[in-house]
mmCIF file of N, CA and C in Angstrom:
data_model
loop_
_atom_site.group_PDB
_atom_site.id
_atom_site.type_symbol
_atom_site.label_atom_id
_atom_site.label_comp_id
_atom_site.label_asym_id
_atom_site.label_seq_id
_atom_site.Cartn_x
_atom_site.Cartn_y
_atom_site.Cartn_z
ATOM 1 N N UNK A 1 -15.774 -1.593 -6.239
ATOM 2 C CA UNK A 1 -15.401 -1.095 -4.931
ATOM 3 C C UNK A 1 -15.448 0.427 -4.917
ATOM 4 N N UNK A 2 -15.111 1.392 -5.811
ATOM 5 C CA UNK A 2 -14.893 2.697 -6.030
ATOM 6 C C UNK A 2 -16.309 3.191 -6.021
ATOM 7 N N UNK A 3 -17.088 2.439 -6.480
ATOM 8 C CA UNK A 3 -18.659 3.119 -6.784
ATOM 9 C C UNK A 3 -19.493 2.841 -5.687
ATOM 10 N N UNK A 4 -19.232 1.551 -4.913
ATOM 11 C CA UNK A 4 -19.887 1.205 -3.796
ATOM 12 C C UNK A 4 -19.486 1.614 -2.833
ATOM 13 N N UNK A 5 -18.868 2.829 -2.234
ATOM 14 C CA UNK A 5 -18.294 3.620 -1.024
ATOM 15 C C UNK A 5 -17.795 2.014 -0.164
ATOM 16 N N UNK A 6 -17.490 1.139 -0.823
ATOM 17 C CA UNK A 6 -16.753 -0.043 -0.248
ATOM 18 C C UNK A 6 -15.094 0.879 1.133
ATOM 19 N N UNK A 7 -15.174 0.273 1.772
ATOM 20 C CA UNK A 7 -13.839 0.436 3.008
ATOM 21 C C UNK A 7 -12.900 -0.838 2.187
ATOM 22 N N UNK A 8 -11.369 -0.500 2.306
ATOM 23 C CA UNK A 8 -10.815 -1.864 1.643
ATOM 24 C C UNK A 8 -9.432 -1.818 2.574
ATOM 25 N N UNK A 9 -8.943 -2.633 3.758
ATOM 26 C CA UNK A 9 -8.040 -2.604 4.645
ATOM 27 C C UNK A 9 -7.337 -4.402 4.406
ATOM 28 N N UNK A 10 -6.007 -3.930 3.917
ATOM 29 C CA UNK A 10 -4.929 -4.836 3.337
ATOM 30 C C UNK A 10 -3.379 -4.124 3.979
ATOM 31 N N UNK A 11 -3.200 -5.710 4.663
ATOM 32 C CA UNK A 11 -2.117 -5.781 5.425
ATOM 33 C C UNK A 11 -1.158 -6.573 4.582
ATOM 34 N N UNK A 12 0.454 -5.866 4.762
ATOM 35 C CA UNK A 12 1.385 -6.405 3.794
ATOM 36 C C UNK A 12 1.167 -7.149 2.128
ATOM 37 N N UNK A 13 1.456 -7.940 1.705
ATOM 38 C CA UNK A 13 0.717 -8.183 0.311
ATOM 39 C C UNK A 13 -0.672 -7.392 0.331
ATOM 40 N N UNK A 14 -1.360 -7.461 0.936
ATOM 41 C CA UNK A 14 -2.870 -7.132 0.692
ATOM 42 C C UNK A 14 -2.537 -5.336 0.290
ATOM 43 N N UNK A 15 -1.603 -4.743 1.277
ATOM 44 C CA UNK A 15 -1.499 -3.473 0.914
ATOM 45 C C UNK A 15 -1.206 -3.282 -0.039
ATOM 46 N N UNK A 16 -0.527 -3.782 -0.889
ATOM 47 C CA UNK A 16 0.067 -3.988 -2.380
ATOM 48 C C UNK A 16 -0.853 -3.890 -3.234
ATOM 49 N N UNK A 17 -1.978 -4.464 -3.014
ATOM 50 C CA UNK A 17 -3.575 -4.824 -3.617
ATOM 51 C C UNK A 17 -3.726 -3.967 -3.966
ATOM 52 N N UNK A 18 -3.829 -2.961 -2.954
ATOM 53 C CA UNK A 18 -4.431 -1.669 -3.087
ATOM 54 C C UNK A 18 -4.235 -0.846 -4.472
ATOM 55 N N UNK A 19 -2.923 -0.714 -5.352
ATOM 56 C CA UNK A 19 -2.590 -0.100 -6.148
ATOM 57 C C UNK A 19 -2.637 -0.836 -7.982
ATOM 58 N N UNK A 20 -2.061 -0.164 -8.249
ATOM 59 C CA UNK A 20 -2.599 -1.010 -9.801
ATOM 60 C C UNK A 20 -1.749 -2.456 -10.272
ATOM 61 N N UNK A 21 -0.637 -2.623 -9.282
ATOM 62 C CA UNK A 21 -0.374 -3.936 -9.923
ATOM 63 C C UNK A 21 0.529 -4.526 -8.515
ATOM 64 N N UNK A 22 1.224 -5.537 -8.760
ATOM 65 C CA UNK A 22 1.778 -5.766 -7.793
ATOM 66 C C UNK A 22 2.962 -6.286 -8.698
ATOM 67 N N UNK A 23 3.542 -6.251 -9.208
ATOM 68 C CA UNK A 23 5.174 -6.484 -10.162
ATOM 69 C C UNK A 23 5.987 -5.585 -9.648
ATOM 70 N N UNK A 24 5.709 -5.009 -8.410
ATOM 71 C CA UNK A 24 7.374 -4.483 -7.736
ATOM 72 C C UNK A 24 7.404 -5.492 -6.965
ATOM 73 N N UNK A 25 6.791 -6.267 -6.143
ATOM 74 C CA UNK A 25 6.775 -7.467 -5.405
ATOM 75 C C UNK A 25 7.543 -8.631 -6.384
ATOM 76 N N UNK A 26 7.919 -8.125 -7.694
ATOM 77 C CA UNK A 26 9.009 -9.404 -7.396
ATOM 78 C C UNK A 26 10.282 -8.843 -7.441
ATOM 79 N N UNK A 27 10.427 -8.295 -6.756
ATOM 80 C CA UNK A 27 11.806 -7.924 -6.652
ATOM 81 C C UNK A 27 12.239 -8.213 -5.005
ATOM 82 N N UNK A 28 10.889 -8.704 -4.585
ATOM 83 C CA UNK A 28 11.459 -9.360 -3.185
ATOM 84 C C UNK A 28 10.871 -10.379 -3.005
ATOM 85 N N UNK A 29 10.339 -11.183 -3.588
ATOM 86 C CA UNK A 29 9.627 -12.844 -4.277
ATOM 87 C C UNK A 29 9.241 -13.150 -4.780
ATOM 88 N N UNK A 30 9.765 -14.491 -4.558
ATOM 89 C CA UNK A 30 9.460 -15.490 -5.725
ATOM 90 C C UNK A 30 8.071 -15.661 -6.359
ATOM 91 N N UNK A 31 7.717 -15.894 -7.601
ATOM 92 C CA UNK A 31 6.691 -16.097 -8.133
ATOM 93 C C UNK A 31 6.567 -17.512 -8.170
ATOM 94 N N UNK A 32 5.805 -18.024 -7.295
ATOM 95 C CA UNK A 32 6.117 -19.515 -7.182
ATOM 96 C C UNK A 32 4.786 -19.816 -7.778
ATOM 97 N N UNK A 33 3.623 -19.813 -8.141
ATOM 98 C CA UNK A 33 2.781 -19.524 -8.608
ATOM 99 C C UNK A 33 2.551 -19.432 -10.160
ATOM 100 N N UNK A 34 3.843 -19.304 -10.748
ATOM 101 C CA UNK A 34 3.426 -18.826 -12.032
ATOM 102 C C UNK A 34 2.658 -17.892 -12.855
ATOM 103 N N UNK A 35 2.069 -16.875 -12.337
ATOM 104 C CA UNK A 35 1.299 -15.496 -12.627
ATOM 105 C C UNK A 35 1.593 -15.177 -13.316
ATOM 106 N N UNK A 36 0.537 -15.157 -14.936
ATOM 107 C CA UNK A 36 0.491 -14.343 -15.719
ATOM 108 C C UNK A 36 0.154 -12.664 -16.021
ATOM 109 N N UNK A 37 -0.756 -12.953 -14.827
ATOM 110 C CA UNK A 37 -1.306 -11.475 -14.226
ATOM 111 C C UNK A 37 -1.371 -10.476 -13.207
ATOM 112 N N UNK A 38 -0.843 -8.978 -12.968
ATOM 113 C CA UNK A 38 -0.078 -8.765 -11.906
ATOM 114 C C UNK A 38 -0.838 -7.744 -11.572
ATOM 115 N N UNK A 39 -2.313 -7.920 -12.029
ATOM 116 C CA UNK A 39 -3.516 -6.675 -11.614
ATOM 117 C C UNK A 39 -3.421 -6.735 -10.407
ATOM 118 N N UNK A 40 -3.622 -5.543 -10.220
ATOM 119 C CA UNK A 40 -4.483 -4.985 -8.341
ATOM 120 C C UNK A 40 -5.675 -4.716 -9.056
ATOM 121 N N UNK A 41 -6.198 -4.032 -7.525
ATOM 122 C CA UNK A 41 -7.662 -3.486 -7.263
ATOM 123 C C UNK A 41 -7.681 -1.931 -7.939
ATOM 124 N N UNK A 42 -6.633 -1.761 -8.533
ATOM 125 C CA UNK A 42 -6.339 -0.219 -8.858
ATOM 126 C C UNK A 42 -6.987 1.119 -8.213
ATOM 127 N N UNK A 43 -6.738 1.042 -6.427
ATOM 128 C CA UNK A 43 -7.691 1.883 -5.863
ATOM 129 C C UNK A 43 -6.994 3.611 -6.027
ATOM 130 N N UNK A 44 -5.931 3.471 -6.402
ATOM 131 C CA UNK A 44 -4.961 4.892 -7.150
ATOM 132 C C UNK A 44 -3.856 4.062 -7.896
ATOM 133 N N UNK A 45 -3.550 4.973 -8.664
ATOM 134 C CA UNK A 45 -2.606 5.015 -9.750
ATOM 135 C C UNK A 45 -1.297 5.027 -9.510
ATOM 136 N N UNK A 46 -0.736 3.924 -8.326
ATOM 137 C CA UNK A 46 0.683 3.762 -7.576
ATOM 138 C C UNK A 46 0.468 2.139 -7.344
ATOM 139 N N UNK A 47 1.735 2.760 -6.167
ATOM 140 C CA UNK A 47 1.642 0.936 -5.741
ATOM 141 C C UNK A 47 2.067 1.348 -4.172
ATOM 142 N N UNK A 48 1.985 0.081 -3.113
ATOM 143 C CA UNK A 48 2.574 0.163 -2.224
ATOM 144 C C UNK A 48 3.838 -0.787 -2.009
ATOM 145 N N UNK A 49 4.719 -0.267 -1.334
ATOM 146 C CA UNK A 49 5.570 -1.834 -1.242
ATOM 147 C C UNK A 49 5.565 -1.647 0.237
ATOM 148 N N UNK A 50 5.119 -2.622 1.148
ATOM 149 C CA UNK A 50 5.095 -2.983 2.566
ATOM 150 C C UNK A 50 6.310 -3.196 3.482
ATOM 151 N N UNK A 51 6.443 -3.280 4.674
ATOM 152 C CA UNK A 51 7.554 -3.489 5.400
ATOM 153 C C UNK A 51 8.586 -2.236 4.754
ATOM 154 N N UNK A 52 8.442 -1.406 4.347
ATOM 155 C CA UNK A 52 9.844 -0.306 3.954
ATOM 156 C C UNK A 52 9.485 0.792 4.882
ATOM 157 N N UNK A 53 10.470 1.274 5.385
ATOM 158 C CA UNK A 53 10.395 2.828 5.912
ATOM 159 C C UNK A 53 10.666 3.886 4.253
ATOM 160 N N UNK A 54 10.258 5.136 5.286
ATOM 161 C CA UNK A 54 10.940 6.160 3.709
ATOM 162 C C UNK A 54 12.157 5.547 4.019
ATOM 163 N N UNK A 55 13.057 5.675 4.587
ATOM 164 C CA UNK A 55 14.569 5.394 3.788
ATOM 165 C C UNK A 55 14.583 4.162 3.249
ATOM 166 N N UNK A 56 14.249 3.224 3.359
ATOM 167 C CA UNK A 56 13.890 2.339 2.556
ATOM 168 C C UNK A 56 13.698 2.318 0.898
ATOM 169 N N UNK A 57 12.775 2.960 1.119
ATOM 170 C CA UNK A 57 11.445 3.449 -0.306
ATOM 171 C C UNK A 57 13.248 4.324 -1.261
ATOM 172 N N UNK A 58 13.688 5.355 -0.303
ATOM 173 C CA UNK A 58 14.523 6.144 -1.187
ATOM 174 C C UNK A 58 15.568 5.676 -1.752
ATOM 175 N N UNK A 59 16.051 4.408 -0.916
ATOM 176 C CA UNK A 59 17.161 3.800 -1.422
ATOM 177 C C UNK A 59 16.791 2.740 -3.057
ATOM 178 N N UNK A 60 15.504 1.901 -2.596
ATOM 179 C CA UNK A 60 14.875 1.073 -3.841
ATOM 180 C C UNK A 60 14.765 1.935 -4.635
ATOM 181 N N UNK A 61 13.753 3.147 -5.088
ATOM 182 C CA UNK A 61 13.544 3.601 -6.070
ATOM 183 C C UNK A 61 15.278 4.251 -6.276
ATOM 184 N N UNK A 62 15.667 4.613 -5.643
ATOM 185 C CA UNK A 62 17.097 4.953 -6.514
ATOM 186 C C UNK A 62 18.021 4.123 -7.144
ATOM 187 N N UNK A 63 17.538 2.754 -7.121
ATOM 188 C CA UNK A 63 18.491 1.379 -7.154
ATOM 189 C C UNK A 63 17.862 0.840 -8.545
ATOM 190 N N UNK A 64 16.622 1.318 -8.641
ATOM 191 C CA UNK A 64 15.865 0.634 -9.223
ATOM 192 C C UNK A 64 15.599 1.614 -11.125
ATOM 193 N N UNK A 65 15.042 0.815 -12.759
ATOM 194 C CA UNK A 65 15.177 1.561 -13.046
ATOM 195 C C UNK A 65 14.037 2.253 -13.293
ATOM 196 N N UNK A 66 14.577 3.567 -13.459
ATOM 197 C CA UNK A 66 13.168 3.986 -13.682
ATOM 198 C C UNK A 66 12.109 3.822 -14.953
ATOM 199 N N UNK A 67 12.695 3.764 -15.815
ATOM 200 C CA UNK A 67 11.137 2.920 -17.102
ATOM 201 C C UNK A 67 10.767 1.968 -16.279
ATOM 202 N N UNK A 68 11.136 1.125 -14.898
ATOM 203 C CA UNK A 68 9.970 0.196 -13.967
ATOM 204 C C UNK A 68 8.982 1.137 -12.956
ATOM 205 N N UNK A 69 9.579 2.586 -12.781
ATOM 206 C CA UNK A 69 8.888 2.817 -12.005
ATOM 207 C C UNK A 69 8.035 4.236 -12.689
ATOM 208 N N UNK A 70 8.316 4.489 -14.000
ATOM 209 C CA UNK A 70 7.598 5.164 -14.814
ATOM 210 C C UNK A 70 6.543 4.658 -14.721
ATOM 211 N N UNK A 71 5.819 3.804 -14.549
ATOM 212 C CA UNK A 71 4.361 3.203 -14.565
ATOM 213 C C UNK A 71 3.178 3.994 -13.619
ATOM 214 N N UNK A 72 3.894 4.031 -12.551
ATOM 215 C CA UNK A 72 3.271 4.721 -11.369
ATOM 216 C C UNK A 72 3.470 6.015 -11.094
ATOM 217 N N UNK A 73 2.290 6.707 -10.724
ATOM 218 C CA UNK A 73 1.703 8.234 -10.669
ATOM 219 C C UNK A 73 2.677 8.545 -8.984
ATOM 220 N N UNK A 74 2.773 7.542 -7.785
ATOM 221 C CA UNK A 74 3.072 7.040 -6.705
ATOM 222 C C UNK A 74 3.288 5.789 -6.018
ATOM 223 N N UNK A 75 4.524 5.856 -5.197
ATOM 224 C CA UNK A 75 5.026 5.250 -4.951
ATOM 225 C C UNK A 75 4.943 4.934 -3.161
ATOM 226 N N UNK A 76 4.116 4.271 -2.592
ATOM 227 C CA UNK A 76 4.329 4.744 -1.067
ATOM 228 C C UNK A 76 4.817 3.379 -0.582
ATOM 229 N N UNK A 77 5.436 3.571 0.684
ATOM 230 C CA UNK A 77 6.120 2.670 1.841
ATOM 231 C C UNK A 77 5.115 2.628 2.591
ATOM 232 N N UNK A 78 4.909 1.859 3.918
ATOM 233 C CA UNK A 78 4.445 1.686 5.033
ATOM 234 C C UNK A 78 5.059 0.980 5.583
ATOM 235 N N UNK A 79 5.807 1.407 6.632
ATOM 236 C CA UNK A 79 6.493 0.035 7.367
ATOM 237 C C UNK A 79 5.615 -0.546 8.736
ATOM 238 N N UNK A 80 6.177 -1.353 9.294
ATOM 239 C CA UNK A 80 5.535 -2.579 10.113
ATOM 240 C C UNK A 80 4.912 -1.857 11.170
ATOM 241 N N UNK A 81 5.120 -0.770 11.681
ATOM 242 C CA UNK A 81 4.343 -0.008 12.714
ATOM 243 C C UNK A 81 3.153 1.246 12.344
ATOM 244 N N UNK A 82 2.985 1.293 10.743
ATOM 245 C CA UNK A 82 2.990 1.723 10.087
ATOM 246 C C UNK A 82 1.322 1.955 9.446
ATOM 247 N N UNK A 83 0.229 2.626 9.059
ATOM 248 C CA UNK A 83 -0.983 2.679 8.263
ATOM 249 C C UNK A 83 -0.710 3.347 7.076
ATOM 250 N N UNK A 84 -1.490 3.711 5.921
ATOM 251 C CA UNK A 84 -1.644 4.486 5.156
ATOM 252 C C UNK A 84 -3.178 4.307 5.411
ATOM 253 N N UNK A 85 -3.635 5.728 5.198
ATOM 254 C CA UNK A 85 -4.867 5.822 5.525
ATOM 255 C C UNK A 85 -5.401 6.520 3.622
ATOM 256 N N UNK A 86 -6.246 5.866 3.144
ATOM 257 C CA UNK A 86 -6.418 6.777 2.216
ATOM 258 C C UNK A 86 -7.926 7.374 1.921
ATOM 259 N N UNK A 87 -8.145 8.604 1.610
ATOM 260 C CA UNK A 87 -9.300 9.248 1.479
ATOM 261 C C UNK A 87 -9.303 9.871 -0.227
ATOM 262 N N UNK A 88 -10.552 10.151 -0.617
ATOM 263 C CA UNK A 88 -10.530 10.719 -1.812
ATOM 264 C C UNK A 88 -10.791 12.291 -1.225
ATOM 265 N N UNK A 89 -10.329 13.570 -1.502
ATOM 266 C CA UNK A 89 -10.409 14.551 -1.385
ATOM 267 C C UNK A 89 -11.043 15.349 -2.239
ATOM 268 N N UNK A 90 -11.008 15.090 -3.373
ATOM 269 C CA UNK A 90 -11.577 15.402 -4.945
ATOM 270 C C UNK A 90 -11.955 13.988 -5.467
ATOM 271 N N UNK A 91 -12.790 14.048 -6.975
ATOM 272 C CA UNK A 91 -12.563 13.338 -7.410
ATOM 273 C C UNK A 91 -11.973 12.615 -7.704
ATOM 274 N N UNK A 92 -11.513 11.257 -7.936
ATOM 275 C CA UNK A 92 -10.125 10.931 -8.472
ATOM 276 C C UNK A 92 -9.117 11.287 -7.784
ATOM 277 N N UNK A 93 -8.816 11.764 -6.978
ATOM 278 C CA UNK A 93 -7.341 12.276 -6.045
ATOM 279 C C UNK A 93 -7.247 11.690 -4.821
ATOM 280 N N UNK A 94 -6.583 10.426 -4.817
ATOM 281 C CA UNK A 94 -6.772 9.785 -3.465
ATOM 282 C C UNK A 94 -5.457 10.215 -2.815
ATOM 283 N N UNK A 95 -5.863 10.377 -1.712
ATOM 284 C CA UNK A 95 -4.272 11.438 -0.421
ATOM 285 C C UNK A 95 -4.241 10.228 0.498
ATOM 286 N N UNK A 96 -3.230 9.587 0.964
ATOM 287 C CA UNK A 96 -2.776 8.551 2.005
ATOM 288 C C UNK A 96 -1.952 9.907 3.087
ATOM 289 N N UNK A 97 -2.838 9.379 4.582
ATOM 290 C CA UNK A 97 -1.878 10.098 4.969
ATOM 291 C C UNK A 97 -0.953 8.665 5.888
ATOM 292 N N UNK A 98 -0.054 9.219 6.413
ATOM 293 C CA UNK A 98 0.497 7.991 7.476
ATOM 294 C C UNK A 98 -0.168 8.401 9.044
ATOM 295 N N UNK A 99 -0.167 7.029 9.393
ATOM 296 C CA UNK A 99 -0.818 6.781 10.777
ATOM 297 C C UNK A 99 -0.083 5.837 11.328
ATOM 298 N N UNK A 100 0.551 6.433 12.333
ATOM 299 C CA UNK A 100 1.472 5.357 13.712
ATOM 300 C C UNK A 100 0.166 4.681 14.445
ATOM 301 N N UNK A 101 0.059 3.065 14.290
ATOM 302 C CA UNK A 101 -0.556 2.379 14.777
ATOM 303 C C UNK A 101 0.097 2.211 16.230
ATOM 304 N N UNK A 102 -1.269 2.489 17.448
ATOM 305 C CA UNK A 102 -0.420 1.938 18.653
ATOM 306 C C UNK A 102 -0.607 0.664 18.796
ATOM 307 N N UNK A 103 0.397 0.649 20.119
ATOM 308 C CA UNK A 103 0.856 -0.736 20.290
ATOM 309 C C UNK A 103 -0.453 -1.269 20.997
ATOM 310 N N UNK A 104 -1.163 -1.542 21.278
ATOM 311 C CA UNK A 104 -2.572 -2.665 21.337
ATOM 312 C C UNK A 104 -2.381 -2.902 20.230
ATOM 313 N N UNK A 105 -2.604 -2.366 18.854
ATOM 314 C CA UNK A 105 -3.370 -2.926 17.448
ATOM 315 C C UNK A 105 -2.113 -3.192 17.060
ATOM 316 N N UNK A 106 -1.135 -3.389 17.408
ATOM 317 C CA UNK A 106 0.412 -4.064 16.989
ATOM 318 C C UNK A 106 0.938 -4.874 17.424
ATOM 319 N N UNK A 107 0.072 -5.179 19.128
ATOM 320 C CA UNK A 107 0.613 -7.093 19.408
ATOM 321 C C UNK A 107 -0.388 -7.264 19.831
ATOM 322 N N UNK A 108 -0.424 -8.792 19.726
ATOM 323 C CA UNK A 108 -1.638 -9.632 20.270
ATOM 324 C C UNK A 108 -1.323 -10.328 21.295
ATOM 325 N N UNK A 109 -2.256 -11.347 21.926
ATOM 326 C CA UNK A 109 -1.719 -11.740 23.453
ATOM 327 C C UNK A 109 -0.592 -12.194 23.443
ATOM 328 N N UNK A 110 -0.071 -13.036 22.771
ATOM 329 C CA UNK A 110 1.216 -13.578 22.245
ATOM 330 C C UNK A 110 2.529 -12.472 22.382
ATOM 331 N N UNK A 111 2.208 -11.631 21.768
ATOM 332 C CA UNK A 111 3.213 -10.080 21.701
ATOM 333 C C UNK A 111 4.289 -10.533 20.651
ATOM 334 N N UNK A 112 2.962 -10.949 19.433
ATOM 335 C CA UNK A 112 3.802 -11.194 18.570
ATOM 336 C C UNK A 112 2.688 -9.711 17.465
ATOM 337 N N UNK A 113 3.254 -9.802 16.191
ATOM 338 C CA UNK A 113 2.322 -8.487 15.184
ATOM 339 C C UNK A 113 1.072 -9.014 14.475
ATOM 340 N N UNK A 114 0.108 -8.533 14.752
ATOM 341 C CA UNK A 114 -1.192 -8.862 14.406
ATOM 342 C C UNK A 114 -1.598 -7.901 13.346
ATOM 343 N N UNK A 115 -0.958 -6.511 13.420
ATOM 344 C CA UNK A 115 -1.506 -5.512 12.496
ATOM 345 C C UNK A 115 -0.141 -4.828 12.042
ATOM 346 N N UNK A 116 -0.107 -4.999 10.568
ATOM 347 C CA UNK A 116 1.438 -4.227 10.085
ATOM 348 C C UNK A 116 1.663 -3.726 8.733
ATOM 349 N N UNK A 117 2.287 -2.881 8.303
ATOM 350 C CA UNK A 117 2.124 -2.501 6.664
ATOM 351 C C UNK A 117 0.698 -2.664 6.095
ATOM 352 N N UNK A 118 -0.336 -1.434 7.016
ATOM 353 C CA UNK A 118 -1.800 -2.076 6.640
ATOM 354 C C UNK A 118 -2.231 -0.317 5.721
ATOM 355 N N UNK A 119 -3.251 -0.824 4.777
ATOM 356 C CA UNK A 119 -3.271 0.458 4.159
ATOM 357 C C UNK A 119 -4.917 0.399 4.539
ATOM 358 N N UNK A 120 -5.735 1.041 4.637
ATOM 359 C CA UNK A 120 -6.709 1.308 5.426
ATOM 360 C C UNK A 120 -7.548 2.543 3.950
ATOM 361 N N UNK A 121 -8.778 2.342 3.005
ATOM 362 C CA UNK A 121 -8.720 2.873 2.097
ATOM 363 C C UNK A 121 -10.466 2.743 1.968
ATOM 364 N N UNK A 122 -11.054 4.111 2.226
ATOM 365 C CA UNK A 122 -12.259 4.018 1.870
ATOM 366 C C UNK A 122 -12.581 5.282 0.781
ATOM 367 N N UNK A 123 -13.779 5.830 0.380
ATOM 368 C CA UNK A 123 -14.001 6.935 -0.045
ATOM 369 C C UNK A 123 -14.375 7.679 0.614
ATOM 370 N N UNK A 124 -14.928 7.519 1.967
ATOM 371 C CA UNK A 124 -15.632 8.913 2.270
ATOM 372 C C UNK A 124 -14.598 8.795 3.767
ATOM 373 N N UNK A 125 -14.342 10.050 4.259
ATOM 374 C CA UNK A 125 -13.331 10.274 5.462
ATOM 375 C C UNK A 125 -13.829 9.602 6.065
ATOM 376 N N UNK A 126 -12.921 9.438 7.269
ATOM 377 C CA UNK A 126 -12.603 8.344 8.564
ATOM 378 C C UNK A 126 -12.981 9.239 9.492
ATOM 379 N N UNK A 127 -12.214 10.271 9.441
ATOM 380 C CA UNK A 127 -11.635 11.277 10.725
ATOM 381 C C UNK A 127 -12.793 12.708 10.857
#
């Protein structure tokens, strides 16, 4: 994906994808599954955890210990109204910025959430 200027857009779990593992996800479920293996797509050297605001994010990582979160270079939130957009700027240096999704791409006819905790991640800019 990194070499093929691949686009890679993952909503809630999927945003999780995005980073090198997904083993902060069990700290809010169950592994019903049995998973030996807790690889991501390793598109940067963090993780996301979905549905959190920053205050969110500040309260977990302070709750939490840190030799679990020593692993990761970064740590980002996105909550439900929420994008991370990520671009490479340099080599190797991927920058997420946040993007308030409007409300079209946040309900569907229903006016229920169609688009939420989505991380939005290519190599070459968007904007």
């Amino acid at each position: 994906m990194l070499e093929n200027n691949a686009t890679y857009i993952g909503s809630s779990a999927g945003a999780m994808l995005a980073g090198i593992d997904v083993c902060l996800a069990l700290d809010f479920d169950r592994d019903t599954e049995d998973l030996d293996d807790y690889r991501a797509l390793s598109l940067f050297n963090g993780t996301v955890i979905p549905h959190y605001s920053k205050a969110d994010l500040r309260r977990y990582i302070k709750n939490t210990d840190s030799d679990v979160l020593a692993g990761y270079d970064k740590i980002y939130s996105v909550n439900d109204n929420e994008a991370l957009i990520g671009e490479f700027e340099k080599i190797e240096m991927l920058i997420f910025r946040d993007f308030l999704l409007p409300d079209d791409l946040l309900l569907n006819n229903c006016g229920t959430v169609k688009c939420s905790s989505t991380v939005y991640w290519r190599k070459r800019p968007i904007f």
